CSV table of C-alpha atoms in Angstrom, one decimal:
chain,number,residue,atom,x,y,z
A,1,UNK,CA,54.6,85.3,124.9
A,2,UNK,CA,55.4,86.1,121.2
A,3,UNK,CA,54.9,83.8,118.2
A,4,UNK,CA,57.5,83.2,115.6
A,5,UNK,CA,56.8,81.1,112.3
A,6,UNK,CA,59.6,79.4,110.5
A,7,UNK,CA,60.9,75.9,109.7
A,8,UNK,CA,61.9,73.7,112.6
A,9,UNK,CA,65.5,72.3,112.3
A,10,UNK,CA,64.7,69.7,114.9
A,11,UNK,CA,61.6,68.0,113.4
A,12,UNK,CA,61.8,69.4,109.9
A,13,UNK,CA,58.2,70.8,110.0
A,14,UNK,CA,57.9,73.7,107.6
A,15,UNK,CA,56.3,77.0,108.5
A,16,UNK,CA,55.6,76.0,112.0
A,17,UNK,CA,54.7,78.2,114.9
A,18,UNK,CA,57.3,78.6,117.7
A,19,UNK,CA,56.7,80.2,121.1
A,20,UNK,CA,59.4,82.8,121.5
A,21,UNK,CA,60.2,82.8,125.3
A,22,UNK,CA,63.3,85.0,125.5
A,23,UNK,CA,65.8,86.8,123.5
A,24,UNK,CA,69.2,88.6,123.8
A,25,UNK,CA,70.7,91.3,121.7
A,26,UNK,CA,73.9,90.5,119.9
A,27,UNK,CA,76.0,92.4,117.4
A,28,UNK,CA,74.4,95.4,115.5
A,29,UNK,CA,74.6,95.9,111.8
A,30,UNK,CA,74.5,99.0,109.6
A,31,UNK,CA,74.7,101.2,112.8
A,32,UNK,CA,71.0,100.8,113.4
A,33,UNK,CA,69.8,97.1,112.8
A,34,UNK,CA,69.9,95.1,116.0
A,35,UNK,CA,70.3,91.2,115.7
A,36,UNK,CA,69.1,88.9,118.4
A,37,UNK,CA,69.3,85.3,119.5
A,38,UNK,CA,65.8,84.1,120.3
A,39,UNK,CA,65.0,81.1,122.4
A,40,UNK,CA,62.1,79.4,120.9
A,41,UNK,CA,60.0,76.1,121.3
A,42,UNK,CA,58.4,74.3,118.4
A,43,UNK,CA,54.8,73.7,118.9
A,44,UNK,CA,55.0,70.6,116.7
A,45,UNK,CA,57.9,68.6,118.4
A,46,UNK,CA,58.0,70.6,121.6
A,47,UNK,CA,61.8,70.9,121.3
A,48,UNK,CA,63.8,74.1,121.7
A,49,UNK,CA,66.0,76.1,119.3
A,50,UNK,CA,67.8,79.3,119.3
A,51,UNK,CA,67.3,81.3,116.2
A,52,UNK,CA,69.4,84.4,115.0
A,53,UNK,CA,67.0,87.1,113.8
A,54,UNK,CA,67.5,90.6,112.4
A,55,UNK,CA,65.2,93.6,112.6
A,56,UNK,CA,63.3,94.4,109.4
A,57,UNK,CA,63.6,98.2,109.7
A,58,UNK,CA,63.9,101.4,111.9
A,59,UNK,CA,60.3,101.4,112.9
A,60,UNK,CA,60.4,97.8,113.9
A,61,UNK,CA,63.6,98.4,115.8
A,62,UNK,CA,61.8,101.1,117.8
A,63,UNK,CA,58.9,98.9,118.7
A,64,UNK,CA,61.2,96.1,119.8
A,65,UNK,CA,63.2,98.5,121.9
A,66,UNK,CA,59.9,99.5,123.7
A,67,UNK,CA,58.4,96.2,124.4
A,68,UNK,CA,61.0,93.5,123.7
A,69,UNK,CA,60.8,90.6,121.3
A,70,UNK,CA,59.3,88.1,123.8
A,71,UNK,CA,56.4,90.5,124.6
A,72,UNK,CA,55.2,91.5,121.0
A,73,UNK,CA,51.5,90.9,120.5
A,74,UNK,CA,51.6,90.6,116.8
A,75,UNK,CA,53.6,87.9,115.0
A,76,UNK,CA,57.3,88.4,115.5
A,77,UNK,CA,57.8,87.9,111.7
A,78,UNK,CA,56.4,91.3,111.1
A,79,UNK,CA,59.3,92.8,113.0
A,80,UNK,CA,62.3,90.5,112.3
A,81,UNK,CA,63.7,88.2,109.7
A,82,UNK,CA,65.0,84.7,110.6
A,83,UNK,CA,68.7,84.6,109.5
A,84,UNK,CA,69.7,81.2,110.7
A,85,UNK,CA,69.8,79.1,113.9
A,86,UNK,CA,72.5,78.6,116.4
A,87,UNK,CA,74.8,75.6,115.6
A,88,UNK,CA,78.3,74.4,116.2
A,89,UNK,CA,79.5,77.1,113.9
A,90,UNK,CA,78.9,79.6,116.7
A,91,UNK,CA,81.5,78.0,118.9
A,92,UNK,CA,84.0,80.6,119.9
A,93,UNK,CA,86.7,81.3,117.2
A,94,UNK,CA,89.9,83.2,117.0
A,95,UNK,CA,89.0,86.9,116.3
A,96,UNK,CA,90.6,88.5,113.2
A,97,UNK,CA,93.4,91.0,113.7
A,98,UNK,CA,92.1,94.6,113.7
A,99,UNK,CA,92.0,96.9,110.7
A,100,UNK,CA,91.8,94.3,108.0
A,101,UNK,CA,90.4,94.9,104.5
A,102,UNK,CA,86.9,93.5,104.2
A,103,UNK,CA,87.8,90.6,101.8
A,104,UNK,CA,90.7,89.5,104.1
A,105,UNK,CA,88.6,89.8,107.2
A,106,UNK,CA,85.9,87.6,105.8
A,107,UNK,CA,88.3,84.9,104.6
A,108,UNK,CA,89.9,85.0,108.0
A,109,UNK,CA,86.6,84.6,109.9
A,110,UNK,CA,85.6,81.8,107.6
A,111,UNK,CA,88.9,80.0,108.3
A,112,UNK,CA,88.6,80.5,112.0
A,113,UNK,CA,85.1,79.0,112.0
A,114,UNK,CA,86.1,76.1,110.0
A,115,UNK,CA,89.0,75.5,112.5
A,116,UNK,CA,86.7,75.7,115.4
A,117,UNK,CA,84.5,72.8,114.1
A,118,UNK,CA,87.6,70.7,113.1
A,119,UNK,CA,87.3,71.2,109.4
A,120,UNK,CA,91.0,71.6,109.1
A,121,UNK,CA,91.5,71.4,105.4
A,122,UNK,CA,88.9,74.1,104.7
A,123,UNK,CA,90.5,76.2,107.5
A,124,UNK,CA,93.8,75.9,105.8
A,125,UNK,CA,92.4,76.9,102.5
A,126,UNK,CA,90.9,80.1,103.9
A,127,UNK,CA,94.1,81.0,105.8
A,128,UNK,CA,96.1,80.5,102.6
A,129,UNK,CA,93.7,82.9,100.9
A,130,UNK,CA,94.3,85.6,103.5
A,131,UNK,CA,97.9,85.4,103.0
A,132,UNK,CA,97.6,85.4,99.2
A,133,UNK,CA,95.5,88.4,99.2
A,134,UNK,CA,97.8,90.2,101.7
A,135,UNK,CA,100.9,89.5,99.9
A,136,UNK,CA,99.9,89.9,96.2
A,137,UNK,CA,100.2,93.6,96.4
A,138,UNK,CA,103.8,93.4,97.7
A,139,UNK,CA,105.0,92.1,94.3
A,140,UNK,CA,106.3,94.6,91.9
A,141,UNK,CA,104.5,94.9,88.6
A,142,UNK,CA,107.5,94.0,86.5
A,143,UNK,CA,109.5,90.7,86.9
A,144,UNK,CA,112.8,91.3,88.6
A,145,UNK,CA,115.3,89.5,90.7
A,146,UNK,CA,114.2,86.1,89.4
A,147,UNK,CA,110.5,86.9,89.8
A,148,UNK,CA,108.4,85.0,87.2
A,149,UNK,CA,104.9,83.8,86.5
A,150,UNK,CA,105.5,80.6,88.4
A,151,UNK,CA,106.5,82.4,91.6
A,152,UNK,CA,103.4,84.6,91.3
A,153,UNK,CA,101.1,81.6,91.1
A,154,UNK,CA,102.7,79.7,94.0
A,155,UNK,CA,101.9,81.1,97.4
A,156,UNK,CA,105.0,79.2,99.0
A,157,UNK,CA,107.4,80.5,96.3
A,158,UNK,CA,106.0,84.0,96.4
A,159,UNK,CA,106.7,84.1,100.2
A,160,UNK,CA,110.2,82.9,99.7
A,161,UNK,CA,110.8,85.6,97.1
A,162,UNK,CA,109.3,88.3,99.3
A,163,UNK,CA,111.6,87.3,102.2
A,164,UNK,CA,114.7,87.0,100.0
A,165,UNK,CA,114.0,90.5,98.6
A,166,UNK,CA,113.3,92.2,102.0
A,167,UNK,CA,109.7,92.9,101.2
A,168,UNK,CA,108.5,90.9,104.4
A,169,UNK,CA,109.9,91.1,107.9
A,170,UNK,CA,112.5,88.2,108.3
A,171,UNK,CA,111.2,87.8,111.8
A,172,UNK,CA,108.2,85.9,110.2
A,173,UNK,CA,110.2,83.7,108.0
A,174,UNK,CA,110.2,80.6,110.5
A,175,UNK,CA,106.5,80.9,110.9
A,176,UNK,CA,106.0,80.9,107.2
A,177,UNK,CA,107.3,77.3,106.9
A,178,UNK,CA,103.6,76.4,107.6
A,179,UNK,CA,103.1,77.2,103.9
A,180,UNK,CA,105.1,74.8,101.9
A,181,UNK,CA,106.9,76.0,98.8
A,182,UNK,CA,105.1,73.6,96.5
A,183,UNK,CA,101.7,74.3,98.0
A,184,UNK,CA,101.3,70.7,99.0
A,185,UNK,CA,100.2,71.5,102.6
A,186,UNK,CA,96.9,70.0,102.8
A,187,UNK,CA,95.0,72.9,101.3
A,188,UNK,CA,95.6,71.2,98.0
A,189,UNK,CA,96.2,67.6,99.1
A,190,UNK,CA,93.4,67.5,101.7
A,191,UNK,CA,95.7,66.0,104.4
A,192,UNK,CA,96.1,68.8,106.9
A,193,UNK,CA,96.3,67.9,110.6
A,194,UNK,CA,95.0,70.2,113.3
A,195,UNK,CA,98.6,71.1,114.1
A,196,UNK,CA,99.2,72.1,110.5
A,197,UNK,CA,96.0,74.3,110.5
A,198,UNK,CA,97.0,75.9,113.7
A,199,UNK,CA,100.5,76.7,112.4
A,200,UNK,CA,98.8,78.3,109.3
A,201,UNK,CA,96.6,80.2,111.7
A,202,UNK,CA,99.7,81.5,113.7
A,203,UNK,CA,101.5,82.6,110.6
A,204,UNK,CA,98.4,84.3,109.1
A,205,UNK,CA,97.7,86.3,112.4
A,206,UNK,CA,101.3,87.4,112.5
A,207,UNK,CA,101.5,88.4,109.0
A,208,UNK,CA,98.2,90.3,109.0
A,209,UNK,CA,99.0,92.1,112.2
A,210,UNK,CA,102.4,93.2,110.8
A,211,UNK,CA,101.0,94.4,107.5
A,212,UNK,CA,97.7,96.0,108.6
A,213,UNK,CA,97.1,96.2,112.4
A,214,UNK,CA,100.4,97.7,113.6
A,215,UNK,CA,100.7,100.3,110.8
A,216,UNK,CA,97.1,101.4,111.4
A,217,UNK,CA,97.5,101.5,115.1
A,218,UNK,CA,100.6,103.8,114.6
A,219,UNK,CA,98.7,106.0,112.2
A,220,UNK,CA,95.9,106.4,114.8
A,221,UNK,CA,98.3,107.2,117.6
A,222,UNK,CA,100.0,109.9,115.5
A,223,UNK,CA,96.6,111.4,114.6
A,224,UNK,CA,95.7,111.4,118.3
A,225,UNK,CA,99.0,113.1,119.2
A,226,UNK,CA,98.5,115.8,116.5
A,227,UNK,CA,94.9,116.3,117.8
A,228,UNK,CA,96.2,116.8,121.4
A,229,UNK,CA,98.8,119.2,120.1
A,230,UNK,CA,96.3,121.2,118.1
A,231,UNK,CA,93.9,121.4,121.1
A,232,UNK,CA,96.8,122.7,123.4
A,233,UNK,CA,98.0,125.3,120.9
């Protein structure tokens, strides 16, 4: 049985020893670093906790792969870093659409996490941020066809201008009503309902898939076809 030293979220004891009884590997990072969820019991309060830990380095990763976290004879802290502990934030969330820019993906994941724990106003703010990032680049540099500074500042007005000028698919227009023209949709006023946040989520997903996921999938399909043709030649 391995030992892990960290602060206990259950009894607030600091730098207390935990018995690490079991672990499971979760998502890898940086192509080499494995992350784990480790089931531990505090020696002070005797209550259990699941910690999320990450490997310290490649050598440590190789050792863990041979014996497993729960069978390390030295302190587990020599091999991993405690990132956090499992909470309600780990409840299943809506995954982001594929092939998003990093800043938009991170904002979407934060919004989905907020929605999963019923923080609807925070979720709405992050979904609006996704839409704002995704659509800013669709505006021309010069003001034209009524475009002005006020429209550039207001997400709702910006979306209306993009639809009116055929820079966004009109099929998305009905869903876009989740973003009010004056911005007073809860993200600013703090009065979003769960239904409002879910409407924002639906529009955000549909928009991001149209702008990023579908074009990239088509690009990859064309590349695969070209590769097949080249191999057959």
